Short mmCIF file of C-alpha atoms in Angstrom, two decimals:
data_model
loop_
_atom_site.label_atom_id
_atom_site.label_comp_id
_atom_site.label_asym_id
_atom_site.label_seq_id
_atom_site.Cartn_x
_atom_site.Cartn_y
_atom_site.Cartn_z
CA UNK C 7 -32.66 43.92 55.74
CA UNK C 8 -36.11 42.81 56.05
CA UNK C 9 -38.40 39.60 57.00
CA UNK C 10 -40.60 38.42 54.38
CA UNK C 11 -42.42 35.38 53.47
CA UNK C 12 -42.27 33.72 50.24
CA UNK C 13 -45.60 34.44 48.55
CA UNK C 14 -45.43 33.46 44.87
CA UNK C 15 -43.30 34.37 41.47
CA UNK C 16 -43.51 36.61 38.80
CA UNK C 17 -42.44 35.41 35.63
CA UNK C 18 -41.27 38.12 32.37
CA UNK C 19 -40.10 36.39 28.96
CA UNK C 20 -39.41 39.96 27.66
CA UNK C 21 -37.01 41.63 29.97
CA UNK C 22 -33.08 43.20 29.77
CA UNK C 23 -31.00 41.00 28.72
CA UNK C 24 -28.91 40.97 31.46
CA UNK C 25 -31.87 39.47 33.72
CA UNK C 26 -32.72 36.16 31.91
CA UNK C 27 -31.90 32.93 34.18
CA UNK C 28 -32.86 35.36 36.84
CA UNK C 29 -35.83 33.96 39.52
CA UNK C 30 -37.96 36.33 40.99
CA UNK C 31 -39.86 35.76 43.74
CA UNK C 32 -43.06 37.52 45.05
CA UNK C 33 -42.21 38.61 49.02
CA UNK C 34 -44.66 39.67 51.65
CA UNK C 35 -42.88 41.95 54.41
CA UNK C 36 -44.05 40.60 58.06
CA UNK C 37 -42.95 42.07 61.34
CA UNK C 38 -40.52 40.59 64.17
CA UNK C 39 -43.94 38.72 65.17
CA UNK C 40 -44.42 37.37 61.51
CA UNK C 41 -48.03 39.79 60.81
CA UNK C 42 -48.01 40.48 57.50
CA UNK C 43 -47.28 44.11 56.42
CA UNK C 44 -49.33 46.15 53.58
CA UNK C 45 -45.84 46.00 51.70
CA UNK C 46 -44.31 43.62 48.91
CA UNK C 47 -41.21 43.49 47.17
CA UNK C 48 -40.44 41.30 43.61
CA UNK C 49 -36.71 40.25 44.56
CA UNK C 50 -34.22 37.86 42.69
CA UNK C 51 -33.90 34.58 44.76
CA UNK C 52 -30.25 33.13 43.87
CA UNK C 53 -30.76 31.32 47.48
CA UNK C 54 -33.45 28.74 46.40
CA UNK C 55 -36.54 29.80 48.38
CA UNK C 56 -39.75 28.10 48.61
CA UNK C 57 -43.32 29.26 49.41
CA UNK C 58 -43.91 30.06 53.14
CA UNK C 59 -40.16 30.13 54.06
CA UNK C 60 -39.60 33.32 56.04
CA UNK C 61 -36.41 34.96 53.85
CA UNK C 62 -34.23 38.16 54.49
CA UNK C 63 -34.48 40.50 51.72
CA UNK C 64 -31.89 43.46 50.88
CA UNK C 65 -32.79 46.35 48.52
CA UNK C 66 -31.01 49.09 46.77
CA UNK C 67 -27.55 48.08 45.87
CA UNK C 68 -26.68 45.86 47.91
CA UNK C 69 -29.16 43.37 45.90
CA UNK C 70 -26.34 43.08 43.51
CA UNK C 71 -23.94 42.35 45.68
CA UNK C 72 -24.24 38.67 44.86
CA UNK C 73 -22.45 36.43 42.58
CA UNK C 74 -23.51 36.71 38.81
CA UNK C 75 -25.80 39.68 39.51
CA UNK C 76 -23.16 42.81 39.13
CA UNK C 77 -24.40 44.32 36.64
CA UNK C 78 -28.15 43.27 36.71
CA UNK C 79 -31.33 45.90 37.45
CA UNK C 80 -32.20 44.23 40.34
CA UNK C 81 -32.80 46.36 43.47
CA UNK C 82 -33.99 43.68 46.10
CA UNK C 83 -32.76 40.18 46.20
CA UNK C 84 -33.64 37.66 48.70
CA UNK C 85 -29.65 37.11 50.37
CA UNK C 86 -30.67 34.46 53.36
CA UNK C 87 -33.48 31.81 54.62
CA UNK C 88 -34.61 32.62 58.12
CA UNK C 89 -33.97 29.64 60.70
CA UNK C 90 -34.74 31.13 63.72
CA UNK C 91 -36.01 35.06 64.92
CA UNK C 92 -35.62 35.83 68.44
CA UNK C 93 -36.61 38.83 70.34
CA UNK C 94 -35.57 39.51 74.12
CA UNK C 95 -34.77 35.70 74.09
CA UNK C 96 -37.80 34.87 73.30
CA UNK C 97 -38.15 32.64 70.04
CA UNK C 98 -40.94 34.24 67.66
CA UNK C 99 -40.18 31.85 64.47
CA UNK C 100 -38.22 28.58 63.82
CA UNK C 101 -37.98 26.91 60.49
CA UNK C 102 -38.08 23.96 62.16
CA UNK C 103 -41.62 24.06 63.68
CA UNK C 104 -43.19 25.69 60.92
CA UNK C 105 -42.18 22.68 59.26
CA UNK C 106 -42.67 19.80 61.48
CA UNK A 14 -38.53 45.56 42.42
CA UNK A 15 -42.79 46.67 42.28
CA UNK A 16 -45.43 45.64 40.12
CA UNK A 17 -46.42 48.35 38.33
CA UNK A 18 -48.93 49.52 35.35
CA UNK A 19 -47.95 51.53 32.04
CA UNK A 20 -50.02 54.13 32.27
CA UNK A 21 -48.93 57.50 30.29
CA UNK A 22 -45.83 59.47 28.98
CA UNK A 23 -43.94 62.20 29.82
CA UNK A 24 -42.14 64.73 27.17
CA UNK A 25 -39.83 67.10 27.68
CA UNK A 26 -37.52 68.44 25.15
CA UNK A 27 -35.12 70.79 27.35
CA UNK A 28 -33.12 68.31 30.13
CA UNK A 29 -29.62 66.39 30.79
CA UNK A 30 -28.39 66.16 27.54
CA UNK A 31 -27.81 62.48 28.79
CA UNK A 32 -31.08 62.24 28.69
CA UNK A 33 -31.94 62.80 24.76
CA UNK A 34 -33.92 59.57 23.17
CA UNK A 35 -34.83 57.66 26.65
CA UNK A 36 -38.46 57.41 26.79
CA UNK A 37 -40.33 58.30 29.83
CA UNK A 38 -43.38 56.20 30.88
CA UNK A 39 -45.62 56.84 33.51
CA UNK A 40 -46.08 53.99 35.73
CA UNK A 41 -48.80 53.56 38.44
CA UNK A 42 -47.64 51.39 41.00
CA UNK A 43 -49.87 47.72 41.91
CA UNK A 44 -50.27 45.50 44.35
CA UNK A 45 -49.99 41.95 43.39
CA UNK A 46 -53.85 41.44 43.06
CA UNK A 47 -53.29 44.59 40.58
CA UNK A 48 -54.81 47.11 43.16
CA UNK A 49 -54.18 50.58 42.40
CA UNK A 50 -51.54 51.73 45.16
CA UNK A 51 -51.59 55.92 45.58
CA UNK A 52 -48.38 55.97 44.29
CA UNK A 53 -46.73 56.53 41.03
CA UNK A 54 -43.44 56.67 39.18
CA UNK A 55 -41.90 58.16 35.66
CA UNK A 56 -39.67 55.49 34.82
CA UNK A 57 -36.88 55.10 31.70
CA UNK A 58 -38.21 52.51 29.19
CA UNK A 59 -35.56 49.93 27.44
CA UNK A 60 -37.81 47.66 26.82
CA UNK A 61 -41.33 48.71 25.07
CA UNK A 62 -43.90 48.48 27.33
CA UNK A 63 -47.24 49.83 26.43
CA UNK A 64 -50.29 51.48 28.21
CA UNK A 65 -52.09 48.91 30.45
CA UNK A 66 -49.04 46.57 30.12
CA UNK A 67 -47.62 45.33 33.99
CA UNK A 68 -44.14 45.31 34.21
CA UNK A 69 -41.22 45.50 37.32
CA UNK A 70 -39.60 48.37 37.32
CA UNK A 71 -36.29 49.22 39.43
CA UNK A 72 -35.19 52.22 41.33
CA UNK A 73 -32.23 53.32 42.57
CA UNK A 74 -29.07 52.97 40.64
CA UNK A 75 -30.11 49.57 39.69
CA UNK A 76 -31.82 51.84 36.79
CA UNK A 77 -28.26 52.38 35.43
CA UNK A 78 -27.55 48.59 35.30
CA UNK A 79 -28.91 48.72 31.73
CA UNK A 80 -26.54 49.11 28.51
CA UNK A 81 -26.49 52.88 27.61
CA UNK A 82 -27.83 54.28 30.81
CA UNK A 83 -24.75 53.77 32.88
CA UNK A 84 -24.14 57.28 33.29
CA UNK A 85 -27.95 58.65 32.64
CA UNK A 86 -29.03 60.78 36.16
CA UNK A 87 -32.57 58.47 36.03
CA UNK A 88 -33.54 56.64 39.53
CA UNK A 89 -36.29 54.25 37.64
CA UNK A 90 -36.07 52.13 35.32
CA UNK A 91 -38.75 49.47 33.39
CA UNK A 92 -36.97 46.20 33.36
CA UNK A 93 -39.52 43.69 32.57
CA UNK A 94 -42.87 43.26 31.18
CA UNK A 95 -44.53 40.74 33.20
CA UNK A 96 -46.29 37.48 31.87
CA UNK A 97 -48.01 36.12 35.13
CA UNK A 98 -47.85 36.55 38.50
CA UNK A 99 -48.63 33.66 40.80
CA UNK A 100 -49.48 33.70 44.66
CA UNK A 101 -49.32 30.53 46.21
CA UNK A 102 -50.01 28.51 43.04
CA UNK A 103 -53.17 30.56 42.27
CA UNK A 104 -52.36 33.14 38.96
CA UNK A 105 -53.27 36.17 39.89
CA UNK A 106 -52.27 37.88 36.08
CA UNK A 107 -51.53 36.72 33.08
CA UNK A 108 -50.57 38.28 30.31
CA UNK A 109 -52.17 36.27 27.64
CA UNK A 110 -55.88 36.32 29.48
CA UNK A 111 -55.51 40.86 29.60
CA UNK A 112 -55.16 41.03 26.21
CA UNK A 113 -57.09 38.37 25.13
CA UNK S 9 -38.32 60.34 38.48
CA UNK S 10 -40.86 62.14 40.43
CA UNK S 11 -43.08 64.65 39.21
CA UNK S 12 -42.31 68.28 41.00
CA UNK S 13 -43.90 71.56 40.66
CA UNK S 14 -40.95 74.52 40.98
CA UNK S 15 -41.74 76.53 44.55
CA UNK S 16 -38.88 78.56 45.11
CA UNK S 17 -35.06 79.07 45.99
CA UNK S 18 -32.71 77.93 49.20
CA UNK S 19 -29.82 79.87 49.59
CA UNK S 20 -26.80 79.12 51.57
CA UNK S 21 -23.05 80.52 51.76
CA UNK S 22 -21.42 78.36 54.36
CA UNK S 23 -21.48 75.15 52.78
CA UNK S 24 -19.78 72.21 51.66
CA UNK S 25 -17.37 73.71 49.23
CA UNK S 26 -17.82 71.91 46.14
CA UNK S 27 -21.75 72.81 46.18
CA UNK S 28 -20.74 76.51 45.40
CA UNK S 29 -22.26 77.48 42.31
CA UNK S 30 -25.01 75.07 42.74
CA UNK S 31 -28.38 76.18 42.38
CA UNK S 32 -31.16 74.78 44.41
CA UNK S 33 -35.07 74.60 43.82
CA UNK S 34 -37.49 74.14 46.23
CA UNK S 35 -39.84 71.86 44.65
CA UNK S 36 -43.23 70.41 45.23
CA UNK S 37 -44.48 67.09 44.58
CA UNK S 38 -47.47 66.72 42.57
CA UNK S 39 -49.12 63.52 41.50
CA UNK S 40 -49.51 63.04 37.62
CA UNK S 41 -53.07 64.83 37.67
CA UNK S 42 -50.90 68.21 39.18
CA UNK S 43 -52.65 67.55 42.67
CA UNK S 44 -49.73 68.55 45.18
CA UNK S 45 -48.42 65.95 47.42
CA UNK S 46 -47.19 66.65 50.89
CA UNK S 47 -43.81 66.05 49.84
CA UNK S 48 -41.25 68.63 49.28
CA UNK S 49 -37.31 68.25 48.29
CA UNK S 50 -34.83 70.88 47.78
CA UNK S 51 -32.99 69.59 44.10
CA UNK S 52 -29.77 70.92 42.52
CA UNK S 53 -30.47 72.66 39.13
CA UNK S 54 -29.21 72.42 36.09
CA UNK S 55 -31.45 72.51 33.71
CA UNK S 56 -32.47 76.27 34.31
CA UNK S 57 -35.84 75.82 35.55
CA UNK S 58 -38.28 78.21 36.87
CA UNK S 59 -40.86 79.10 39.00
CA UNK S 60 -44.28 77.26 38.73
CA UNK S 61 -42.43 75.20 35.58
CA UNK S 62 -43.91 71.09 36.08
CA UNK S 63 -39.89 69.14 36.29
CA UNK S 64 -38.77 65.70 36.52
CA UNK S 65 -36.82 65.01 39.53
CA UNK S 66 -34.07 62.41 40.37
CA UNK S 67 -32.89 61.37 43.64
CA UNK S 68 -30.33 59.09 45.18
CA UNK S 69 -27.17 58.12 43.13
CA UNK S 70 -28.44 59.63 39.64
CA UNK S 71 -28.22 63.04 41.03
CA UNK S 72 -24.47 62.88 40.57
CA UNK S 73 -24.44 61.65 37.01
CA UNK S 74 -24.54 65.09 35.85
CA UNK S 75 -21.53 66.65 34.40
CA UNK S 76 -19.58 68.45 37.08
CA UNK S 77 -21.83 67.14 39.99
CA UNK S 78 -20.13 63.55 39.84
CA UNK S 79 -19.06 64.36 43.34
CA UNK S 80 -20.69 66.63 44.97
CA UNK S 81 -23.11 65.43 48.00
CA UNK S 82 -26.32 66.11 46.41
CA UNK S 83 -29.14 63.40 46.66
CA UNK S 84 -31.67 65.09 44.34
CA UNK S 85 -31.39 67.30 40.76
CA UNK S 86 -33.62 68.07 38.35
CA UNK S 87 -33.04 66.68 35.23
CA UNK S 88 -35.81 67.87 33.13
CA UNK S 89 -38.38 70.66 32.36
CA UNK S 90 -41.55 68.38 31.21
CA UNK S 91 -43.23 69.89 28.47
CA UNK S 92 -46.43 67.41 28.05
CA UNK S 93 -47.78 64.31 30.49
CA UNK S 94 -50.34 61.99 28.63
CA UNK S 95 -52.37 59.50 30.48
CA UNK S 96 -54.27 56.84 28.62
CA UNK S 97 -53.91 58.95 25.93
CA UNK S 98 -55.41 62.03 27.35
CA UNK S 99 -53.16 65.31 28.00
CA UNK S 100 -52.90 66.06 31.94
CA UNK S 101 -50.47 69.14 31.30
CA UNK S 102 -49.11 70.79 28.70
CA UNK S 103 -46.38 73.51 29.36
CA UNK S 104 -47.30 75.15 26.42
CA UNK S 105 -51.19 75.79 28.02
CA UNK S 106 -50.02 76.35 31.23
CA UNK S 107 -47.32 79.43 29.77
CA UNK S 108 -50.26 80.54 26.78
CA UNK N 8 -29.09 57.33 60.72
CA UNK N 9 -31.14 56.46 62.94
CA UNK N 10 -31.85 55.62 66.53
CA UNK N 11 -32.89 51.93 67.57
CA UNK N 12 -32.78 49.72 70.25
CA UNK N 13 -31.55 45.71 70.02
CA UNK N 14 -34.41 43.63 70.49
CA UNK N 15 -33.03 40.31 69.17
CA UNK N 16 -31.49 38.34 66.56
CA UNK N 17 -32.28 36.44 63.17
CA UNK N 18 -30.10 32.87 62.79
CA UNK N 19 -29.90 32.12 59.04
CA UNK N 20 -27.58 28.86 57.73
CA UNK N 21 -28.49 28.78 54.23
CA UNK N 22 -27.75 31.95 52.77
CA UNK N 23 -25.45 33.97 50.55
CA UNK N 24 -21.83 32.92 51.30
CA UNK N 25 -20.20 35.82 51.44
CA UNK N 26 -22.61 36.19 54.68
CA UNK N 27 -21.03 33.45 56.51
CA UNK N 28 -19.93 34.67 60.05
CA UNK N 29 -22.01 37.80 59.86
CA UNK N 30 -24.46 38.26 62.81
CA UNK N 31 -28.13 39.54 62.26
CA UNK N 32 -29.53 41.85 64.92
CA UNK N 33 -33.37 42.90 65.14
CA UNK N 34 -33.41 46.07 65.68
CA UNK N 35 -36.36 48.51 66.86
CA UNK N 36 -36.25 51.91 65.85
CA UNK N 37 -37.19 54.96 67.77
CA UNK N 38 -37.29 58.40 68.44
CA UNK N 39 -35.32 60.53 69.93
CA UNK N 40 -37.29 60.39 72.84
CA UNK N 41 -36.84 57.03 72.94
CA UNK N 42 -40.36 56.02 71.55
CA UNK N 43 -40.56 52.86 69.79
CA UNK N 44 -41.37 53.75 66.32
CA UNK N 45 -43.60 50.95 64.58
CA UNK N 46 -40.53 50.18 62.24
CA UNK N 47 -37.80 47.57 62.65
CA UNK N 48 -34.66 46.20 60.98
CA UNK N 49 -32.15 43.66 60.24
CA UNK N 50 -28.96 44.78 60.24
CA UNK N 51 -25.12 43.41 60.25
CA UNK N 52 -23.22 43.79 63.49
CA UNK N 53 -19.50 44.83 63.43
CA UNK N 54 -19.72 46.57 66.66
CA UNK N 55 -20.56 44.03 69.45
CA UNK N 56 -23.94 45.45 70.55
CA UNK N 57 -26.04 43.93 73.27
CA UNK N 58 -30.06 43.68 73.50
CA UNK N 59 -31.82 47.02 75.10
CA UNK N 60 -28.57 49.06 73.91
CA UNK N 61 -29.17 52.39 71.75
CA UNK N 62 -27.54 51.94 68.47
CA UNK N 63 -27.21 54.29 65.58
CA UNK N 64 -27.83 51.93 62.01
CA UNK N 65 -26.81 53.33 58.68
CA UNK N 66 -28.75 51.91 55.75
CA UNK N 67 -28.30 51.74 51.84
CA UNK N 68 -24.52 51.64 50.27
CA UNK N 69 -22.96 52.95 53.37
CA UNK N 70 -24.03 49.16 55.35
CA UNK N 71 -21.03 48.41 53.56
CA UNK N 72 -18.56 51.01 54.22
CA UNK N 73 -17.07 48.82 56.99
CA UNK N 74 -13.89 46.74 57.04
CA UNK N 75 -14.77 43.16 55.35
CA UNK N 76 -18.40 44.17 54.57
CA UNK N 77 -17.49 45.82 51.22
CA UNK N 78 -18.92 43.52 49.28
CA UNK N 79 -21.82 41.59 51.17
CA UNK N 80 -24.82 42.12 50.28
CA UNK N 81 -26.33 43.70 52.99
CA UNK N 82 -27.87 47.10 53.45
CA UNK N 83 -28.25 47.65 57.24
CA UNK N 84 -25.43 47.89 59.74
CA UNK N 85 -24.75 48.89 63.70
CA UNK N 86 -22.05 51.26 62.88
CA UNK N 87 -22.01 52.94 66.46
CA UNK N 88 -23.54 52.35 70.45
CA UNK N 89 -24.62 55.43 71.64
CA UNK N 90 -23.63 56.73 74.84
CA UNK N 91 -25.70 60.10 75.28
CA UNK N 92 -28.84 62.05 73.12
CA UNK N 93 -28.58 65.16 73.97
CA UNK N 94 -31.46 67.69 72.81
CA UNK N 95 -31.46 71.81 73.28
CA UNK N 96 -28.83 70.62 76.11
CA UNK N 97 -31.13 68.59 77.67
CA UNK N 98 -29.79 64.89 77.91
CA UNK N 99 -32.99 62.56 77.10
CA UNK N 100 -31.01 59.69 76.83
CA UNK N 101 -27.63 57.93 79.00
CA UNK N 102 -26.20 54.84 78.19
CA UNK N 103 -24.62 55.21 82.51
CA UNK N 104 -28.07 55.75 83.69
CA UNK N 105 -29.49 52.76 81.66
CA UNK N 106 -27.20 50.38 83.08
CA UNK N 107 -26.49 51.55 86.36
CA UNK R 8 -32.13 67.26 49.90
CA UNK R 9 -34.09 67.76 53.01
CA UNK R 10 -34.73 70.89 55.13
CA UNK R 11 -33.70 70.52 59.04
CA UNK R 12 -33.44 71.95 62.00
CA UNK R 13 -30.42 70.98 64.15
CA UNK R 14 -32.02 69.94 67.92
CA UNK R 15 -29.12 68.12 69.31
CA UNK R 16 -26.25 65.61 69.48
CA UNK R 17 -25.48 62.21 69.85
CA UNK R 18 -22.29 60.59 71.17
CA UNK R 19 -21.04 57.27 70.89
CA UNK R 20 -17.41 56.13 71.95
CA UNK R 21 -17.71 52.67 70.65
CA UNK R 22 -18.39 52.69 67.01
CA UNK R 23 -16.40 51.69 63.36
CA UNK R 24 -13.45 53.26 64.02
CA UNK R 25 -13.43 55.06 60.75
CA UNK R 26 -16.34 57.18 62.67
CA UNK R 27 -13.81 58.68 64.88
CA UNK R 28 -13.87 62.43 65.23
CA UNK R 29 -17.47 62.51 63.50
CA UNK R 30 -20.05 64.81 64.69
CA UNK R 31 -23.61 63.47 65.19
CA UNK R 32 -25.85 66.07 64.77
CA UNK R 33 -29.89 65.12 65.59
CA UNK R 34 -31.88 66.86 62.64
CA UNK R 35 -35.73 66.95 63.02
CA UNK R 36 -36.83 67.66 59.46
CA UNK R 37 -39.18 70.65 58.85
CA UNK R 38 -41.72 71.61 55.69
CA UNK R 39 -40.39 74.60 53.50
CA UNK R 40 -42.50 76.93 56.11
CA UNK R 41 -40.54 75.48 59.17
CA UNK R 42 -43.36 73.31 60.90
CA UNK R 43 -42.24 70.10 62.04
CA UNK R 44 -42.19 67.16 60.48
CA UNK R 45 -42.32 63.70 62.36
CA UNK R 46 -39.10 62.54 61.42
CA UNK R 47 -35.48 63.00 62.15
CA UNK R 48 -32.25 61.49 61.10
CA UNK R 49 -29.05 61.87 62.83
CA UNK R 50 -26.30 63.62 60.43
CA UNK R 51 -22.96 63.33 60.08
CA UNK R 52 -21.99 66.99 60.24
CA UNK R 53 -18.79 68.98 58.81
CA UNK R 54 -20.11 72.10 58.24
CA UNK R 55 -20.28 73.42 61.79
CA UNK R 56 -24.11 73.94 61.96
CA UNK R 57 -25.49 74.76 65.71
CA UNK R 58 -28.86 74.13 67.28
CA UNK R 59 -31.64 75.85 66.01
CA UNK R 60 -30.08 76.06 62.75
CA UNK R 61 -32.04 75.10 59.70
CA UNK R 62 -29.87 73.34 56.92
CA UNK R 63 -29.84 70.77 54.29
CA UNK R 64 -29.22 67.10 54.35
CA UNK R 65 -27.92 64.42 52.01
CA UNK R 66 -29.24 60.94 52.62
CA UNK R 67 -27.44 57.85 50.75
CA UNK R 68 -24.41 57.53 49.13
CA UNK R 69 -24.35 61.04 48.73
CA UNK R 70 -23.02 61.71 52.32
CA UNK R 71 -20.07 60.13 51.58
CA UNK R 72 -19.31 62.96 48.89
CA UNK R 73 -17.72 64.77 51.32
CA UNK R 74 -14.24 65.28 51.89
CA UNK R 75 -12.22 62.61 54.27
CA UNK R 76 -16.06 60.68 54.43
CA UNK R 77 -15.56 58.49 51.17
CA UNK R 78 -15.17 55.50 53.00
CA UNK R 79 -17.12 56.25 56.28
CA UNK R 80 -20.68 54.09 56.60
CA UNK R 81 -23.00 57.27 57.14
CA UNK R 82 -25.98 57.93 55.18
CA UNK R 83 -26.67 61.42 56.28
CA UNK R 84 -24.87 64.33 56.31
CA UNK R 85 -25.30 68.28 56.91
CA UNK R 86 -23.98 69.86 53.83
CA UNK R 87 -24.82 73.40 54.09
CA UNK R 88 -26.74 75.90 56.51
CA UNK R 89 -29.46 77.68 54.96
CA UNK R 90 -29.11 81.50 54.76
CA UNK R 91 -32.76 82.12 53.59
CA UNK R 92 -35.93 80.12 51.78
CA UNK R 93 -37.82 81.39 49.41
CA UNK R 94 -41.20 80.18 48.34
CA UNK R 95 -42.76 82.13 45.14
CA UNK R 96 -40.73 84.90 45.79
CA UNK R 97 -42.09 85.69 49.41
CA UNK R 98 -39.14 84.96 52.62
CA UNK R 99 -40.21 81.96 54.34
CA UNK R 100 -36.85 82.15 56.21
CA UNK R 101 -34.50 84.28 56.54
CA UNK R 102 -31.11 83.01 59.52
CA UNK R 103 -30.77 86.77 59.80
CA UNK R 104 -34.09 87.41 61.35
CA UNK R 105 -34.05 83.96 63.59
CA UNK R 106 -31.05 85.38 64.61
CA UNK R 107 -31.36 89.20 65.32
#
């Protein structure tokens, strides 16, 4: 998986069938140390992310892998929201103070 | 999924025989300002798209997650022709204002 | 699908068994203007292609949905000769120039 | 696969339930010479590896090729802890040495 | 499938069980004239290839296609080793010469 942050949405009227109800959210990738990456992914959010909230995003098939989304053409979907990162013991992000 | 721009077809007559009557479009991959990004993709069409249109388009075997193509060798797929994209509550495309 | 230029042939005898028979190219990306990319990938071939012949490529899973390649370890085929590639309604390639 | 190193973990509550109980290690990928490679992930630990240890991840459909993981929707895992690199016979890499 | 030539092993006692009696082969990838490339992956192998041989490589689900590997979480394997490349009908590589 990889860190992103919730950027923005993209929204499609006409679409397959199979992908209306579906949410799809706009994701920066960042590194462990939260610096933004030149890389982006649309993914379907069935985990209720909001802007800012650092998220872990799977691609390929696992992004289907999820409840309700089978048989949908979705290759990355947004599968947790990140509480805490840690590296060497060291804390690099936590929910919690971003949000304080 | 990526943001990416109709930009051209590709014919060919002599392939998969699993392959008669999908149309190929050639899609030029964005960033989500609508950058150009060096990279491109030909990409089964289900849904219509047309030249300068953006739309998401899948890879992987999420491209067979569409009725008809279950068993079509095709790694890309358009799945979605996009109406707006929003980054942090700004719109960065619409739709509506392109073809105005 | 990528766009791939046909290079030449790999040959190998001691191999996984159900490859025998299997015909592999040794093709060369190009982008969709023909300029070659440093990318190569060596593609199971059933479509009869030849040399210097523009194909469409397929990699990951869609390989295998080929008859008689459903399981064979192959991450790459080609599964198409092209024969034109418009963009913006101009012709980049035409097989039938190319071969006049 | 390919070679990383444990530098940490990622702590997620609200996420897709069939990840409950998984654990999320950051991991640091490298070469075979044991230089950090600017490219990390997240994967799913099965095996009980420690930070600084030399793991091997598999990525894409096979994440989920282990006992319980078969449907979660992840696409990174720890499948092994290395104990020796060897290359041309020369060992560049000892799990002993590391922690002697 | 990529081209490779086989520089070492790895070894790992504690791993998914299923990975018992699994050879690791290290892989550094090469161009179709042999230089190179800055990238390796480390290859389950069944084929019996030895160092300095070049061969191919399946990434993804495809090196699961292999007999007894179905359910084994790799994502590379060594499926054949490469008698001779050909690139427009001039030898590029030829395991008879290498090995004379």
């Amino acid at each position: 998986m990889q860190i992103a942050k919730v950027r923005g949405t993209v929204v499609s009227t006409h679409k397959e069938p199979s992908l209306r109800g579906v949410k799809f959210l706009l994701l920066q990738f960042v590194d462990e140390e939260g610096q933004e990456l030149p890389k982006y992914e649309v993914a379907a959010d069935n985990v209720g992310a909001g802007v800012d909230e650092w998220v872990l995003v799977s691609r390929g098939s696992a992004a289907r892998q999820v409840p309700g989304s089978e048989q949908r053409p979705v290759d990355a979907a947004v599968v947790a929201i990140i509480d805490t990162v840690s590296v060497e013991n060291r804390s690099v992000y936590s929910k919690r103070d971003q949000y304080r």
